[in-house]
Amino acid sequence: MALTKNPQLNQWIDEMAQMCQPDKIILIDGSEAQKKQLTDEACATGEVARLNQEKLPGCLYHRTAQNDVARVEHLTYICTTLKEDAGPTNNWMAPQEGYRRAAEIFRGSMKGRTMYVIPFSMGPVGSPFSKIGVELTDSIYVVLNMLIMTRAGQEVLDTLGAGGAFTKCLHGKAERDVNKRLILHFPEDNAIWSVGSGYGGNVLLGKKCLALRIASYIARQEMWLAEHMLILGIEEPSGRIDYIAAAFPSACGKTNLAMMVPPEGLKVKGYRIWTVGDDIAWMRIDTDGKLWAINPETGFFGVAPGTNSRTNPNALATTQKNTIFTNVVLNPDGTVWWEDGEGEPAAAGALDWKGNPWKPGLTDEQGKPVKGAHPNSRFTAPIEQCPSHSFRLDHHHGVNISAIVFGGRRAHLAPLVYQAFSWSHGVYMGATMASERTAAQYGKQGEVRRDPMAMLPFCGYNMADYFEHWLRMGVRMRWQPKIFHVNWFRQDEDGNFLWPGYGENLRILEWILARSRNDLQAVKTAIGFVPRLKDIDMTDLALPPGAMESLFEIDPQAWRQEMASVAEFFETFGDRLPLELWAQHEALERRLEELGDSRT
Ligand code: GTP
Ligand code: SPV
Ligand code: MN
């Protein structure tokens, strides 16, 4: 009997099954009973383990292979007919070549295994904002994660109907050998093939692969935006809620900002924070000419290390039940721990993310501390468990965006906050963003690289066309959100963060909202508007003398060096780069010469 009522889907499943040769095919219906059965099975094979069900009800533990702990950008490809359409920032492979090379690895790889069919919706089921995907996978870990991260199951198939379109997402663990690992995107076919990995961003195909790479390609054609952005709402005692969308590169603070708790000093102001999303925003211009955003996901796949009741109490509360922990420390009592986590790890009997005996203070042969949790260890948790989750999560229009914020991890150069002069200048600011590399991707940590709009690893087409698309979107809006840049990570000479970050960031968001309502004056500098220091509410926050001045320092010499690196980056796009960005670049060069860093 046919598996679904959609002939095109059935045919595709057949073809993929012929290639991968699973023993069985199981359709994921989204029911609790099936979820429990799959969990039991995965526990029996050791793919996951149940944690202490009294202390962490419904929680599971998982370890990835040791060579498979982060996204692999060097093995991630955009497969378009023309290489030009992938652009200079993406790895490219011809579609035929991609299918051929991946098929070699997929062929027969599911022998003795089950292929699960996961119908999922990114965005509320049936909303015109949403997109449907179907993921085929041989990993129960992937199924259990997708059930948290997306709306998955029978309801989605019903909505798809007999003729609906969907993104074809094929995943196989194969041997989890780095030399047989490929993450391929075929935007022209609305398809994704991922093979040889079991790590989140490579295998939860609704997330980075569909909701960013494929969606960004579709969004350009349909005139909307698919972005690597958190969305949060700030409610004032009057009841007014303003929503902010912010793009920071991986492991640069999106989850933390999205769930922030107002600091003590601002408590009297009575703000309430609403978390809409922590990683991805799909934004459209609605009939009112304003920008509206939804979070297409239903869960968080968040960085564990650094999460504690001081930095992110909402994340900690969210992860107390029904959560999957990946690559963290396993305590002997079936609880979990990670670096800069809550409380102390077990003094004895704990296992590290590799499964080796581990205790606090452990060092290797060279005397270097051994981390218990992998720096990119993660939790997968339902957004509805977050104490600050928005009441508009299932609203098919989402929320109206008042301000767009770009940010990176810069030890020097970028001030704490500054504002673009216009939409085009804001697009330039986003296009020229740079950040230090983190543990969320393979490669040399700490190295500064350009990461436009935090989309460098996630844009499914030529980024020159993507910038053009951003410029055009601005023209089409009747009401453009103001654009800002923040840097929570500026350091002093000794390498200490100058800004305390986390909840204290609300002090900067306050300024951002006031500016986006045209409520405040600001200081014009060469790079944009910066706050008058008196306009940042510092109640109960004492920074060392001179810290605020250092946080806002604009060093013309350093900026000129930055400009050279930006020009070099822009040149890689050749003629395809919108002239408007070069115009913005030249205007900034002129301002740097004329104004220097003159500030009042
Ligand atoms: P992805 O899930 O990879 O996209 O990451 P993310 O952008 O959601 O990053 P996340 O909020 O998980 O933060 C990553 C790291 O940055 C954690 O170690 C945090 O503790 C740290 N961090 C977050 N916000 C701040 C901040 O305001 N200041 C400082 N100094 N560190 C921060
Ligand atoms: C990121 O790296 O930006 C993440 C985690 O959000 S992953 O899903 O692995 O891409
Ligand atoms: Mn991310």
XYZ file of C-alpha atoms and ligand atoms in Angstrom:
643
model
C 0.000 0.000 0.000
C 1.179 3.509 -0.746
C 2.708 5.241 2.282
C 0.969 8.582 1.751
C -1.735 10.175 -0.397
C 0.830 12.220 -2.307
C 1.984 10.270 -5.405
C 5.037 12.472 -5.949
C 6.116 11.887 -2.353
C 5.534 8.139 -2.623
C 7.584 7.936 -5.782
C 10.470 9.864 -4.238
C 10.455 7.677 -1.116
C 10.549 4.596 -3.374
C 13.507 5.909 -5.345
C 15.466 6.853 -2.239
C 14.691 3.497 -0.613
C 15.913 1.691 -3.729
C 19.206 3.523 -3.400
C 19.664 3.265 0.394
C 18.057 -0.173 0.803
C 16.609 0.071 4.293
C 15.037 -3.070 5.790
C 11.940 -1.135 6.797
C 10.230 2.197 6.182
C 8.286 3.865 8.996
C 6.142 6.964 8.655
C 6.410 9.381 11.588
C 2.885 10.337 12.648
C 3.765 12.667 15.521
C 1.957 10.574 18.144
C 3.182 10.154 21.727
C 2.879 6.382 21.418
C 5.193 6.223 18.423
C 7.643 8.621 20.061
C 7.826 6.397 23.136
C 8.338 3.287 21.032
C 11.186 4.923 19.112
C 12.754 6.201 22.334
C 12.647 2.683 23.811
C 14.269 1.318 20.692
C 17.016 3.961 20.640
C 17.683 3.316 24.343
C 17.973 -0.414 23.652
C 20.606 0.144 20.948
C 22.459 2.791 22.967
C 21.802 5.543 20.408
C 20.385 7.584 23.299
C 20.075 7.014 27.061
C 17.318 8.045 29.448
C 18.522 10.516 32.069
C 17.349 10.561 35.698
C 13.589 10.593 35.151
C 12.850 12.094 38.568
C 15.199 15.021 38.209
C 14.978 15.392 34.419
C 11.676 13.861 33.279
C 11.503 12.997 29.601
C 15.168 13.909 29.093
C 17.625 11.984 26.946
C 21.386 11.867 26.569
C 23.316 11.434 23.334
C 26.944 11.406 22.230
C 27.919 12.033 18.612
C 30.948 10.403 17.037
C 34.091 12.225 18.135
C 34.827 13.392 14.600
C 31.306 14.727 14.193
C 30.668 17.558 16.660
C 29.943 20.648 14.554
C 28.790 21.831 11.166
C 31.263 21.055 8.391
C 31.353 24.119 6.173
C 34.088 22.684 3.952
C 31.815 19.710 3.133
C 28.691 21.822 2.619
C 27.830 22.623 -0.994
C 25.332 24.597 -3.033
C 24.659 22.598 -6.198
C 23.325 24.959 -8.864
C 23.659 24.517 -12.624
C 25.854 27.609 -12.838
C 28.753 28.046 -10.424
C 28.112 31.801 -10.503
C 24.737 31.263 -8.866
C 26.369 29.779 -5.761
C 28.770 32.715 -5.604
C 32.269 33.093 -4.173
C 31.294 32.443 -0.540
C 29.805 28.984 -1.119
C 31.355 25.672 -2.074
C 29.882 24.649 -5.390
C 29.347 21.363 -7.142
C 27.362 20.675 -10.338
C 24.039 19.001 -9.412
C 24.817 15.855 -11.414
C 28.200 15.531 -9.757
C 26.641 16.103 -6.327
C 23.978 13.450 -6.786
C 26.558 11.031 -8.164
C 29.085 11.483 -5.368
C 26.510 11.354 -2.579
C 24.735 8.354 -4.138
C 27.993 6.411 -3.925
C 27.910 6.882 -0.162
C 24.146 6.450 0.220
C 23.965 3.271 -1.878
C 23.065 0.350 0.376
C 23.950 2.401 3.479
C 20.624 1.643 5.221
C 20.879 -2.146 4.939
C 19.805 -3.608 8.265
C 18.398 -0.211 9.286
C 15.038 1.508 9.219
C 14.261 4.542 7.104
C 12.000 7.004 8.911
C 9.816 9.373 6.918
C 9.301 12.686 8.749
C 6.742 15.096 7.247
C 7.374 18.486 8.866
C 6.223 22.072 8.592
C 8.519 25.038 9.106
C 6.106 27.613 10.489
C 2.548 27.032 11.721
C 0.891 24.177 9.825
C -1.147 25.574 6.947
C 0.031 29.173 7.311
C 0.865 30.944 4.044
C 4.193 31.830 5.743
C 5.129 28.165 6.155
C 6.961 25.583 4.048
C 6.661 21.811 4.165
C 9.576 19.389 4.057
C 9.867 15.635 4.265
C 13.036 14.210 5.803
C 14.077 10.622 5.231
C 16.604 9.480 7.838
C 18.033 6.317 9.360
C 18.607 7.970 12.744
C 16.115 7.865 15.616
C 18.114 10.661 17.257
C 17.251 12.808 14.227
C 13.568 11.832 14.467
C 13.396 12.710 18.176
C 15.123 16.042 17.566
C 12.899 16.898 14.606
C 9.833 16.193 16.766
C 11.038 18.953 19.111
C 12.392 21.400 16.527
C 9.547 21.270 13.984
C 5.830 20.614 13.694
C 5.985 17.038 12.435
C 3.526 14.241 11.743
C 0.233 13.293 10.142
C -1.254 16.782 10.299
C 1.474 17.994 7.948
C 0.743 15.222 5.437
C -2.941 16.120 5.555
C -2.057 19.729 4.778
C 0.313 18.671 1.988
C -2.514 16.757 0.347
C -2.131 14.904 -2.936
C -0.435 17.612 -4.942
C 1.352 19.943 -2.514
C 5.007 20.908 -2.917
C 7.644 19.956 -0.364
C 11.411 20.084 0.118
C 12.947 16.628 -0.371
C 15.364 16.090 2.512
C 17.444 12.917 2.526
C 19.719 12.066 5.433
C 21.805 8.972 6.090
C 24.367 8.401 8.816
C 26.324 5.992 6.587
C 29.686 5.366 8.254
C 30.021 8.806 9.818
C 33.411 8.978 8.195
C 34.647 12.540 7.511
C 35.893 11.397 4.129
C 32.428 10.172 3.241
C 30.483 13.171 4.503
C 28.630 15.618 2.249
C 25.947 18.193 2.968
C 24.459 19.059 -0.423
C 21.781 21.565 -1.366
C 19.985 21.542 -4.711
C 17.980 24.781 -4.642
C 16.813 24.323 -8.247
C 15.289 20.944 -7.292
C 14.113 21.998 -3.813
C 16.194 19.121 -2.404
C 18.815 18.423 0.282
C 21.097 15.377 0.562
C 23.104 14.993 3.756
C 25.245 11.936 4.315
C 27.885 10.745 6.767
C 27.097 12.928 9.787
C 24.961 12.702 12.900
C 25.519 16.262 14.198
C 22.592 18.712 14.545
C 23.200 21.419 11.956
C 24.228 18.804 9.378
C 21.279 16.466 9.899
C 18.239 18.279 11.325
C 17.494 19.261 7.767
C 14.591 21.584 8.589
C 17.002 23.920 10.344
C 20.035 25.370 8.552
C 19.601 23.386 5.324
C 15.919 24.095 4.639
C 14.987 27.103 6.787
C 18.088 29.054 5.741
C 19.885 27.742 2.627
C 16.900 26.518 0.606
C 14.524 29.095 2.100
C 16.844 32.014 1.325
C 16.834 30.901 -2.324
C 13.024 30.675 -2.377
C 12.680 33.904 -0.389
C 14.495 35.853 -3.082
C 12.067 34.628 -5.720
C 9.028 35.233 -3.515
C 10.269 38.558 -2.089
C 10.727 37.735 1.572
C 13.702 37.161 3.895
C 15.008 33.955 5.512
C 17.540 35.024 8.129
C 19.847 33.701 10.865
C 18.110 35.862 13.460
C 16.595 35.661 16.906
C 13.296 37.439 17.526
C 12.356 38.925 20.889
C 9.607 41.195 22.144
C 10.030 43.870 24.800
C 6.814 44.770 26.600
C 6.478 48.000 28.528
C 4.136 48.416 31.491
C 1.757 50.264 29.119
C 1.292 46.966 27.274
C 3.102 48.097 24.156
C 5.377 45.376 22.750
C 8.186 46.106 20.315
C 9.884 43.246 18.501
C 13.541 43.136 17.534
C 15.179 40.730 15.065
C 18.913 40.230 15.530
C 21.513 38.411 13.440
C 24.645 37.215 15.245
C 26.929 34.476 13.918
C 26.818 30.993 15.467
C 27.620 30.936 19.189
C 27.571 34.740 19.458
C 24.613 35.199 21.779
C 21.295 34.768 19.933
C 19.825 32.207 22.347
C 20.949 34.281 25.310
C 19.519 37.545 24.016
C 16.255 35.948 22.926
C 15.597 34.715 26.490
C 17.141 37.543 28.465
C 15.963 38.576 31.891
C 15.946 42.316 32.699
C 18.830 43.219 35.048
C 18.129 44.231 38.669
C 18.805 47.903 37.962
C 16.064 48.057 35.319
C 13.504 45.933 37.208
C 11.597 49.033 38.367
C 10.826 49.851 34.752
C 8.668 46.750 34.589
C 9.746 45.345 31.245
C 8.653 41.889 30.199
C 10.579 39.922 27.586
C 8.854 37.634 25.070
C 10.915 35.004 23.268
C 9.729 34.348 19.711
C 12.794 32.588 18.295
C 16.500 32.083 18.983
C 18.002 31.175 15.611
C 15.901 31.700 12.493
C 13.482 34.372 11.306
C 11.314 34.334 8.189
C 10.213 37.885 7.450
C 7.656 39.243 5.012
C 6.266 42.608 4.070
C 2.600 42.463 4.936
C -0.291 44.415 3.418
C 0.416 47.221 5.923
C 3.829 47.738 4.295
C 5.607 46.700 7.497
C 7.996 43.838 8.142
C 6.515 40.806 9.944
C 8.463 37.816 11.228
C 7.822 34.256 12.283
C 10.122 31.715 13.879
C 9.747 28.650 11.636
C 11.015 26.343 14.416
C 9.334 25.026 17.568
C 12.432 24.272 19.628
C 15.878 25.444 20.615
C 19.060 23.668 19.586
C 21.130 25.736 21.966
C 24.769 25.893 23.068
C 25.024 24.255 26.526
C 28.347 25.583 27.933
C 27.904 28.940 29.602
C 24.218 28.328 30.319
C 23.462 28.770 34.032
C 20.904 30.457 36.263
C 22.859 33.701 36.222
C 23.533 33.966 32.463
C 20.320 32.421 31.155
C 17.798 31.292 33.766
C 15.100 30.888 31.114
C 17.200 28.413 29.124
C 17.961 26.505 32.289
C 14.247 26.319 33.153
C 13.404 25.287 29.589
C 15.764 22.317 29.735
C 14.472 20.663 32.921
C 12.216 18.229 31.050
C 11.668 16.689 27.576
C 15.136 17.794 26.504
C 17.840 15.988 24.536
C 21.376 16.748 25.722
C 24.187 16.109 23.239
C 27.916 15.871 24.112
C 27.682 17.144 27.710
C 29.023 15.598 30.956
C 26.992 12.654 32.279
C 26.892 12.524 36.092
C 26.601 9.123 37.816
C 23.117 10.053 39.097
C 21.847 10.485 35.542
C 21.975 14.275 35.516
C 24.104 16.435 33.225
C 26.710 19.173 33.521
C 28.781 21.458 31.315
C 31.451 24.111 31.719
C 30.072 27.295 33.326
C 26.907 25.368 34.055
C 24.771 25.144 37.146
C 26.277 23.877 40.378
C 29.181 21.478 40.536
C 29.766 18.352 38.469
C 29.978 15.059 40.344
C 33.287 14.792 42.189
C 33.662 11.214 40.975
C 32.062 8.814 38.539
C 31.171 11.275 35.792
C 31.774 10.619 32.086
C 32.841 13.315 29.640
C 31.337 13.918 26.198
C 33.569 11.198 24.778
C 32.395 8.685 27.384
C 35.695 8.725 29.295
C 35.887 8.970 33.105
C 36.114 12.644 33.970
C 36.297 14.789 37.082
C 36.577 18.519 37.696
C 40.164 19.764 37.414
C 41.264 16.895 35.180
C 44.308 17.735 33.034
C 45.914 16.008 30.051
C 49.580 14.881 29.683
C 50.616 18.463 28.893
C 48.840 19.716 32.011
C 46.077 21.394 29.988
C 42.565 21.292 31.502
C 40.325 18.652 29.891
C 36.820 19.922 29.181
C 33.994 17.654 30.283
C 31.455 18.912 27.758
C 32.331 19.666 24.144
C 32.396 23.487 23.603
C 29.675 22.983 20.961
C 27.593 20.620 23.109
C 23.896 21.387 22.786
C 20.425 20.984 24.264
C 17.306 20.395 22.183
C 14.225 21.689 24.008
C 10.662 22.706 23.124
C 10.190 26.474 22.921
C 6.829 26.220 24.711
C 8.722 25.146 27.859
C 10.548 28.464 27.920
C 9.073 30.668 30.676
C 9.344 33.697 28.379
C 7.904 32.094 25.225
C 5.765 34.410 23.159
C 1.991 34.031 23.000
C 2.232 34.669 19.255
C 4.284 31.588 18.339
C 1.464 29.999 16.367
C 0.184 33.212 14.890
C 0.526 32.845 11.144
C 1.511 36.479 10.630
C 4.076 36.400 13.427
C 5.172 39.718 14.910
C 5.894 43.192 13.576
C 9.622 44.014 13.601
C 10.599 47.477 14.894
C 14.386 47.173 14.670
C 16.972 44.962 13.012
C 20.241 44.367 14.824
C 23.473 42.949 13.434
C 26.292 41.890 15.707
C 29.530 40.041 15.858
C 32.228 38.938 18.229
C 34.914 41.562 17.909
C 37.632 41.951 20.549
C 38.378 45.399 19.120
C 37.055 47.844 16.527
C 33.242 47.715 16.723
C 31.640 49.888 19.416
C 29.019 48.522 21.817
C 26.220 49.877 19.619
C 25.783 52.129 16.602
C 22.973 52.904 14.215
C 22.892 53.051 10.435
C 22.001 56.346 8.738
C 19.570 54.658 6.336
C 18.320 51.265 5.136
C 21.059 51.099 2.469
C 23.712 51.995 5.009
C 22.254 49.306 7.270
C 22.516 46.743 4.477
C 26.142 47.811 4.061
C 26.659 47.354 7.819
C 25.211 43.845 7.624
C 27.139 42.998 4.467
C 30.438 44.004 6.075
C 29.923 42.256 9.407
C 32.809 40.198 10.716
C 33.236 37.944 13.702
C 35.713 35.673 15.415
C 35.260 31.995 14.656
C 33.644 29.874 17.398
C 33.248 26.169 18.206
C 30.004 25.947 16.211
C 31.956 25.191 13.047
C 35.178 23.370 12.215
C 38.195 25.613 11.669
C 40.606 27.864 13.526
C 38.859 29.412 16.537
C 39.185 33.131 17.192
C 40.183 34.055 13.630
C 38.224 37.084 12.363
C 36.280 36.355 9.212
C 33.663 38.287 7.280
C 30.227 36.912 8.015
C 27.648 39.080 6.247
C 24.338 39.202 8.130
C 25.604 36.094 10.022
C 24.604 34.238 6.828
C 28.015 33.365 5.377
C 27.515 29.608 5.978
C 23.763 29.711 5.326
C 23.014 31.693 2.160
C 21.782 29.335 -0.562
C 22.859 31.511 -3.490
C 25.279 34.209 -4.618
C 25.627 36.654 -1.736
C 25.937 39.577 -4.141
C 22.363 38.811 -5.237
C 21.410 38.422 -1.586
C 22.626 41.959 -0.813
C 20.698 43.238 -3.839
C 17.632 41.445 -2.505
C 18.011 43.151 0.887
C 18.286 46.547 -0.824
C 15.142 45.848 -2.883
C 13.212 44.690 0.170
C 13.917 48.055 1.793
C 12.483 49.889 -1.184
C 9.303 47.806 -1.045
C 8.596 48.520 2.626
C 6.382 51.447 3.498
C 7.877 51.416 6.985
C 11.473 50.292 7.292
C 12.786 49.046 10.618
C 15.893 50.987 11.703
C 19.142 49.025 11.524
C 21.762 48.761 14.289
C 25.058 47.005 15.018
C 26.081 45.724 18.450
C 29.238 44.157 19.879
C 28.914 42.559 23.334
C 32.427 41.145 23.091
C 34.831 44.092 23.099
C 37.883 43.465 25.302
C 40.363 45.485 27.319
C 44.148 45.093 26.937
C 44.108 42.085 29.279
C 41.492 40.281 27.211
C 38.600 40.829 29.642
C 35.150 41.657 28.270
C 34.468 45.368 28.783
C 30.691 44.894 28.808
C 28.962 42.494 31.237
C 26.514 41.304 28.568
C 23.536 38.971 29.018
C 20.613 40.691 30.824
C 22.550 43.956 30.910
C 22.185 44.067 27.125
C 18.644 45.339 27.729
C 20.214 48.730 28.493
C 21.349 48.841 24.873
C 18.070 47.477 23.481
C 16.301 50.308 25.322
C 18.367 52.815 23.363
C 17.738 50.922 20.146
C 13.974 51.059 20.649
C 14.022 54.725 21.617
C 16.002 55.482 18.461
C 13.704 53.442 16.277
C 10.806 55.572 17.558
C 12.783 58.756 16.917
C 12.548 59.537 20.641
C 16.204 60.386 21.273
C 19.016 62.471 19.867
C 22.277 60.720 19.097
C 25.849 61.545 18.189
C 26.767 61.393 14.540
C 30.106 59.703 13.894
C 31.765 58.520 10.722
C 30.418 54.982 11.108
C 26.895 55.802 12.268
C 24.926 57.236 15.181
C 26.181 56.339 18.666
C 24.458 57.081 21.993
C 25.121 60.076 24.151
C 26.467 58.245 27.199
C 23.801 59.841 29.398
C 21.130 58.098 27.324
C 22.219 54.597 28.387
C 20.503 53.784 31.684
C 23.327 52.584 33.961
C 21.272 52.286 37.166
C 23.009 49.819 39.504
C 25.655 48.952 36.954
C 29.102 50.185 37.891
C 31.740 49.652 35.214
C 35.416 50.470 35.816
C 36.308 54.092 35.049
C 36.820 54.608 31.334
C 35.100 51.368 30.324
C 32.153 53.070 28.620
C 34.520 55.383 26.754
C 36.544 52.370 25.585
C 33.365 50.552 24.556
C 32.441 53.424 22.267
C 35.895 54.289 21.046
C 36.192 54.551 17.260
C 39.787 54.208 16.121
C 40.033 55.756 12.625
C 43.299 53.942 11.932
C 41.770 50.531 12.744
C 38.682 51.395 10.704
C 40.778 52.256 7.677
C 42.406 48.839 7.930
C 38.962 47.285 8.190
C 37.902 49.160 5.054
C 40.741 47.571 3.108
C 39.589 44.120 4.181
C 35.992 44.982 3.258
C 37.078 46.166 -0.201
C 38.964 42.931 -0.729
C 35.849 40.978 0.250
C 33.582 43.030 -2.009
C 35.953 42.531 -4.938
C 35.457 38.761 -4.792
C 31.903 39.376 -6.088
C 33.110 41.293 -9.174
C 30.436 43.113 -11.166
C 27.651 41.278 -9.426
C 27.995 43.325 -6.217
C 25.318 46.060 -6.121
C 26.845 49.468 -6.897
C 24.947 50.853 -3.921
C 27.275 48.936 -1.580
C 30.360 50.446 -3.226
C 28.690 53.859 -2.909
C 28.154 53.239 0.815
C 31.750 52.089 1.104
C 33.102 55.229 -0.507
C 30.819 57.432 1.572
C 32.141 55.801 4.744
C 35.723 56.298 3.551
C 35.001 59.982 3.021
C 33.361 60.320 6.425
C 36.287 58.631 8.123
C 38.593 61.167 6.513
C 36.425 64.194 7.278
C 35.008 63.411 10.683
C 37.623 61.096 12.119
C 36.196 59.970 15.423
C 34.980 63.399 16.514
C 32.450 62.888 19.271
C 30.745 65.158 21.719
P 23.942 29.269 17.646
O 22.962 28.379 18.306
O 25.230 28.580 17.312
O 23.406 29.980 16.446
O 24.455 30.332 18.755
P 23.791 31.597 19.477
O 24.027 32.821 18.636
O 22.393 31.317 19.864
O 24.728 31.778 20.768
P 24.414 31.605 22.335
O 23.356 32.555 22.821
O 24.202 30.185 22.605
O 25.798 32.068 22.989
C 27.010 31.407 22.729
C 28.065 31.784 23.740
O 28.176 33.192 23.898
C 27.773 31.218 25.122
O 28.972 30.711 25.671
C 27.305 32.421 25.901
O 27.568 32.287 27.271
C 28.070 33.565 25.258
N 27.325 34.836 25.351
C 26.033 35.032 25.012
N 25.646 36.317 25.239
C 26.731 36.952 25.708
C 26.978 38.301 26.115
O 26.116 39.199 26.075
N 28.245 38.591 26.549
C 29.228 37.651 26.582
N 30.431 38.025 27.006
N 29.026 36.366 26.229
C 27.803 36.014 25.779
C 24.608 27.313 14.444
O 25.723 26.767 14.302
O 24.374 28.466 14.029
C 23.525 26.602 15.154
C 23.725 25.215 15.488
O 22.483 27.173 15.396
S 23.508 24.192 14.118
O 22.116 23.731 14.090
O 24.401 23.059 14.316
O 23.802 24.874 12.895
Mn 22.531 29.284 14.600
